[in-house]
PDB file of C-alpha atoms in Angstrom:
ATOM      1  CA  UNK A   1      35.972 171.299  63.857  1.00 46.00           C
ATOM      2  CA  UNK A   2      35.107 172.493  67.271  1.00 54.00           C
ATOM      3  CA  UNK A   3      38.023 173.242  69.677  1.00 59.00           C
ATOM      4  CA  UNK A   4      37.326 172.775  73.338  1.00 73.00           C
ATOM      5  CA  UNK A   5      38.548 175.844  75.463  1.00 79.00           C
ATOM      6  CA  UNK A   6      40.836 175.486  78.248  1.00 85.00           C
ATOM      7  CA  UNK A   7      41.721 177.662  80.931  1.00 90.00           C
ATOM      8  CA  UNK A   8      45.496 178.664  81.291  1.00 91.00           C
ATOM      9  CA  UNK A   9      46.128 176.468  84.305  1.00 93.00           C
ATOM     10  CA  UNK A  10      44.541 173.506  82.273  1.00 93.00           C
ATOM     11  CA  UNK A  11      46.819 174.194  79.391  1.00 93.00           C
ATOM     12  CA  UNK A  12      49.741 174.504  81.675  1.00 95.00           C
ATOM     13  CA  UNK A  13      48.957 171.124  83.361  1.00 96.00           C
ATOM     14  CA  UNK A  14      48.330 169.533  79.937  1.00 95.00           C
ATOM     15  CA  UNK A  15      51.973 170.668  78.748  1.00 96.00           C
ATOM     16  CA  UNK A  16      53.347 169.460  82.136  1.00 97.00           C
ATOM     17  CA  UNK A  17      51.854 165.973  81.373  1.00 97.00           C
ATOM     18  CA  UNK A  18      53.146 166.200  77.972  1.00 96.00           C
ATOM     19  CA  UNK A  19      56.734 166.756  79.116  1.00 96.00           C
ATOM     20  CA  UNK A  20      56.488 164.273  81.901  1.00 96.00           C
ATOM     21  CA  UNK A  21      55.485 161.493  79.601  1.00 96.00           C
ATOM     22  CA  UNK A  22      58.480 161.620  77.624  1.00 95.00           C
ATOM     23  CA  UNK A  23      61.479 164.043  77.271  1.00 95.00           C
ATOM     24  CA  UNK A  24      60.460 166.753  74.807  1.00 96.00           C
ATOM     25  CA  UNK A  25      62.650 169.318  72.723  1.00 95.00           C
ATOM     26  CA  UNK A  26      61.530 173.016  72.728  1.00 94.00           C
ATOM     27  CA  UNK A  27      60.163 172.773  69.053  1.00 95.00           C
ATOM     28  CA  UNK A  28      57.847 169.973  70.124  1.00 95.00           C
ATOM     29  CA  UNK A  29      56.552 171.960  73.109  1.00 95.00           C
ATOM     30  CA  UNK A  30      56.137 175.083  71.030  1.00 93.00           C
ATOM     31  CA  UNK A  31      54.298 172.990  68.400  1.00 93.00           C
ATOM     32  CA  UNK A  32      51.918 171.634  71.044  1.00 93.00           C
ATOM     33  CA  UNK A  33      51.278 175.292  72.320  1.00 92.00           C
ATOM     34  CA  UNK A  34      50.353 176.292  68.815  1.00 90.00           C
ATOM     35  CA  UNK A  35      47.649 173.728  68.911  1.00 88.00           C
ATOM     36  CA  UNK A  36      46.095 175.729  71.992  1.00 88.00           C
ATOM     37  CA  UNK A  37      46.250 178.957  70.213  1.00 85.00           C
ATOM     38  CA  UNK A  38      47.912 180.802  73.086  1.00 87.00           C
ATOM     39  CA  UNK A  39      49.011 184.392  72.961  1.00 90.00           C
ATOM     40  CA  UNK A  40      52.792 185.082  73.002  1.00 93.00           C
ATOM     41  CA  UNK A  41      52.870 186.183  76.712  1.00 94.00           C
ATOM     42  CA  UNK A  42      51.227 182.968  77.833  1.00 93.00           C
ATOM     43  CA  UNK A  43      53.580 180.846  75.742  1.00 94.00           C
ATOM     44  CA  UNK A  44      56.575 182.437  77.110  1.00 95.00           C
ATOM     45  CA  UNK A  45      55.339 182.003  80.787  1.00 95.00           C
ATOM     46  CA  UNK A  46      54.667 178.403  80.415  1.00 96.00           C
ATOM     47  CA  UNK A  47      57.919 177.744  78.590  1.00 96.00           C
ATOM     48  CA  UNK A  48      59.726 179.368  81.451  1.00 96.00           C
ATOM     49  CA  UNK A  49      57.685 177.573  83.989  1.00 97.00           C
ATOM     50  CA  UNK A  50      58.415 174.062  82.277  1.00 97.00           C
ATOM     51  CA  UNK A  51      62.235 174.981  82.205  1.00 96.00           C
ATOM     52  CA  UNK A  52      62.531 176.326  85.709  1.00 96.00           C
ATOM     53  CA  UNK A  53      60.669 173.215  87.060  1.00 96.00           C
ATOM     54  CA  UNK A  54      62.814 170.995  84.988  1.00 96.00           C
ATOM     55  CA  UNK A  55      59.918 169.535  82.892  1.00 96.00           C
ATOM     56  CA  UNK A  56      61.732 170.748  79.822  1.00 96.00           C
ATOM     57  CA  UNK A  57      65.552 170.321  79.428  1.00 96.00           C
ATOM     58  CA  UNK A  58      66.925 170.373  75.719  1.00 96.00           C
ATOM     59  CA  UNK A  59      70.108 168.649  77.113  1.00 96.00           C
ATOM     60  CA  UNK A  60      68.083 165.871  78.720  1.00 97.00           C
ATOM     61  CA  UNK A  61      66.039 165.585  75.615  1.00 97.00           C
ATOM     62  CA  UNK A  62      69.225 165.313  73.322  1.00 97.00           C
ATOM     63  CA  UNK A  63      70.812 162.829  75.607  1.00 97.00           C
ATOM     64  CA  UNK A  64      67.777 160.540  75.799  1.00 96.00           C
ATOM     65  CA  UNK A  65      67.114 160.842  72.093  1.00 97.00           C
ATOM     66  CA  UNK A  66      70.538 159.904  71.318  1.00 98.00           C
ATOM     67  CA  UNK A  67      70.600 156.782  73.580  1.00 97.00           C
ATOM     68  CA  UNK A  68      67.247 155.652  72.310  1.00 97.00           C
ATOM     69  CA  UNK A  69      68.039 155.995  68.662  1.00 98.00           C
ATOM     70  CA  UNK A  70      71.363 154.204  69.060  1.00 98.00           C
ATOM     71  CA  UNK A  71      70.709 151.554  71.597  1.00 97.00           C
ATOM     72  CA  UNK A  72      67.103 150.719  70.425  1.00 97.00           C
ATOM     73  CA  UNK A  73      67.126 151.256  66.759  1.00 97.00           C
ATOM     74  CA  UNK A  74      70.851 151.207  65.843  1.00 97.00           C
ATOM     75  CA  UNK A  75      71.105 154.447  64.141  1.00 98.00           C
ATOM     76  CA  UNK A  76      74.625 155.967  63.433  1.00 98.00           C
ATOM     77  CA  UNK A  77      75.748 159.350  64.500  1.00 98.00           C
ATOM     78  CA  UNK A  78      74.919 161.076  61.123  1.00 98.00           C
ATOM     79  CA  UNK A  79      71.139 160.090  61.105  1.00 98.00           C
ATOM     80  CA  UNK A  80      70.825 160.989  64.877  1.00 98.00           C
ATOM     81  CA  UNK A  81      72.592 164.457  64.272  1.00 98.00           C
ATOM     82  CA  UNK A  82      70.463 165.052  61.326  1.00 98.00           C
ATOM     83  CA  UNK A  83      67.245 164.260  63.150  1.00 98.00           C
ATOM     84  CA  UNK A  84      68.225 166.364  66.204  1.00 98.00           C
ATOM     85  CA  UNK A  85      69.027 169.282  63.937  1.00 97.00           C
ATOM     86  CA  UNK A  86      65.550 168.789  62.257  1.00 97.00           C
ATOM     87  CA  UNK A  87      63.951 169.106  65.687  1.00 96.00           C
ATOM     88  CA  UNK A  88      65.915 172.579  66.317  1.00 96.00           C
ATOM     89  CA  UNK A  89      68.716 171.321  68.662  1.00 96.00           C
ATOM     90  CA  UNK A  90      71.665 173.344  68.293  1.00 96.00           C
ATOM     91  CA  UNK A  91      74.914 171.802  66.861  1.00 96.00           C
ATOM     92  CA  UNK A  92      76.906 172.411  69.814  1.00 97.00           C
ATOM     93  CA  UNK A  93      74.649 170.678  72.185  1.00 97.00           C
ATOM     94  CA  UNK A  94      74.455 167.672  69.938  1.00 97.00           C
ATOM     95  CA  UNK A  95      78.095 167.357  69.910  1.00 96.00           C
ATOM     96  CA  UNK A  96      78.483 167.674  73.462  1.00 96.00           C
ATOM     97  CA  UNK A  97      75.847 164.988  74.133  1.00 97.00           C
ATOM     98  CA  UNK A  98      77.274 162.307  71.729  1.00 96.00           C
ATOM     99  CA  UNK A  99      79.348 161.031  74.740  1.00 95.00           C
ATOM    100  CA  UNK A 100      75.998 159.176  75.495  1.00 95.00           C
ATOM    101  CA  UNK A 101      77.201 156.682  73.124  1.00 96.00           C
ATOM    102  CA  UNK A 102      80.170 154.357  74.068  1.00 96.00           C
ATOM    103  CA  UNK A 103      82.828 154.244  71.421  1.00 95.00           C
ATOM    104  CA  UNK A 104      83.196 150.395  71.837  1.00 97.00           C
ATOM    105  CA  UNK A 105      79.312 149.979  71.774  1.00 97.00           C
ATOM    106  CA  UNK A 106      79.223 152.004  68.505  1.00 97.00           C
ATOM    107  CA  UNK A 107      81.894 149.870  66.858  1.00 97.00           C
ATOM    108  CA  UNK A 108      80.151 146.635  67.960  1.00 97.00           C
ATOM    109  CA  UNK A 109      76.809 147.688  67.019  1.00 97.00           C
ATOM    110  CA  UNK A 110      78.160 148.663  63.436  1.00 97.00           C
ATOM    111  CA  UNK A 111      79.753 145.365  63.057  1.00 97.00           C
ATOM    112  CA  UNK A 112      76.752 143.388  64.294  1.00 97.00           C
ATOM    113  CA  UNK A 113      74.414 145.464  61.781  1.00 97.00           C
ATOM    114  CA  UNK A 114      76.919 144.813  59.089  1.00 97.00           C
ATOM    115  CA  UNK A 115      77.036 141.338  59.626  1.00 96.00           C
ATOM    116  CA  UNK A 116      73.313 140.868  59.861  1.00 96.00           C
ATOM    117  CA  UNK A 117      72.416 142.832  56.662  1.00 97.00           C
ATOM    118  CA  UNK A 118      75.386 141.320  54.612  1.00 95.00           C
ATOM    119  CA  UNK A 119      74.394 137.737  55.441  1.00 94.00           C
ATOM    120  CA  UNK A 120      70.809 138.329  54.287  1.00 95.00           C
ATOM    121  CA  UNK A 121      71.745 139.284  50.869  1.00 94.00           C
ATOM    122  CA  UNK A 122      71.666 135.992  48.612  1.00 93.00           C
ATOM    123  CA  UNK A 123      72.518 135.526  44.908  1.00 91.00           C
ATOM    124  CA  UNK A 124      74.861 138.359  44.499  1.00 90.00           C
ATOM    125  CA  UNK A 125      78.621 138.742  43.913  1.00 94.00           C
ATOM    126  CA  UNK A 126      80.754 139.722  47.037  1.00 91.00           C
ATOM    127  CA  UNK A 127      81.519 143.072  45.771  1.00 93.00           C
ATOM    128  CA  UNK A 128      77.619 143.755  45.143  1.00 95.00           C
ATOM    129  CA  UNK A 129      76.840 142.533  48.650  1.00 95.00           C
ATOM    130  CA  UNK A 130      79.547 144.711  49.987  1.00 95.00           C
ATOM    131  CA  UNK A 131      78.370 147.763  48.209  1.00 96.00           C
ATOM    132  CA  UNK A 132      74.665 147.065  49.212  1.00 97.00           C
ATOM    133  CA  UNK A 133      75.655 146.648  52.730  1.00 97.00           C
ATOM    134  CA  UNK A 134      77.713 149.990  52.799  1.00 97.00           C
ATOM    135  CA  UNK A 135      74.722 151.796  51.245  1.00 97.00           C
ATOM    136  CA  UNK A 136      72.352 150.269  53.876  1.00 98.00           C
ATOM    137  CA  UNK A 137      74.673 151.409  56.799  1.00 98.00           C
ATOM    138  CA  UNK A 138      75.105 154.860  55.551  1.00 98.00           C
ATOM    139  CA  UNK A 139      71.426 155.233  55.247  1.00 98.00           C
ATOM    140  CA  UNK A 140      71.413 154.069  58.953  1.00 98.00           C
ATOM    141  CA  UNK A 141      73.769 157.005  59.610  1.00 98.00           C
ATOM    142  CA  UNK A 142      76.975 155.376  60.150  1.00 98.00           C
ATOM    143  CA  UNK A 143      80.104 157.178  58.828  1.00 97.00           C
ATOM    144  CA  UNK A 144      81.832 155.751  55.585  1.00 97.00           C
ATOM    145  CA  UNK A 145      85.267 155.715  57.456  1.00 97.00           C
ATOM    146  CA  UNK A 146      83.844 153.595  60.402  1.00 96.00           C
ATOM    147  CA  UNK A 147      82.253 151.205  57.882  1.00 97.00           C
ATOM    148  CA  UNK A 148      85.500 150.768  56.046  1.00 96.00           C
ATOM    149  CA  UNK A 149      87.328 149.836  59.253  1.00 95.00           C
ATOM    150  CA  UNK A 150      84.653 147.260  60.103  1.00 95.00           C
ATOM    151  CA  UNK A 151      85.171 145.728  56.605  1.00 94.00           C
ATOM    152  CA  UNK A 152      88.876 145.499  57.073  1.00 93.00           C
ATOM    153  CA  UNK A 153      88.270 143.828  60.443  1.00 92.00           C
ATOM    154  CA  UNK A 154      86.003 141.309  59.146  1.00 87.00           C
ATOM    155  CA  UNK A 155      88.145 140.614  55.950  1.00 81.00           C
ATOM    156  CA  UNK A 156      91.243 139.791  58.177  1.00 72.00           C
TER     157      UNK A 156
END
């Protein structure tokens, strides 16, 4: 497969466009640079430029990622944290950015997802439905303690 060759400025502009289109983490940008087969000095210069011009911000990416995965996909904190770690985002930054999720919204979302999934399960004993629902919610990244709290509220 032939690779089209680009000038340094063309690559830089492509990476600016890549970052403008959607918030990116450093790892994604570095992967994109590997596709262009750049030398180390060029990579460093482009990375520095992207950060100085605020096209690349790890904190902005993390906050945006947390909001998107929680409010759009109803993921819990554990799943979001694991995916961010996989993207190379530092633990301290992840913890600092979790204030993007309102505590009340988190609880309401967990309750809503619990009720939706639980009500879909048919032909099972109550304890089986509850067990399957807990497993499902933990798979979505919600904490066991939070799930138990929701169950207690619903059962009252």
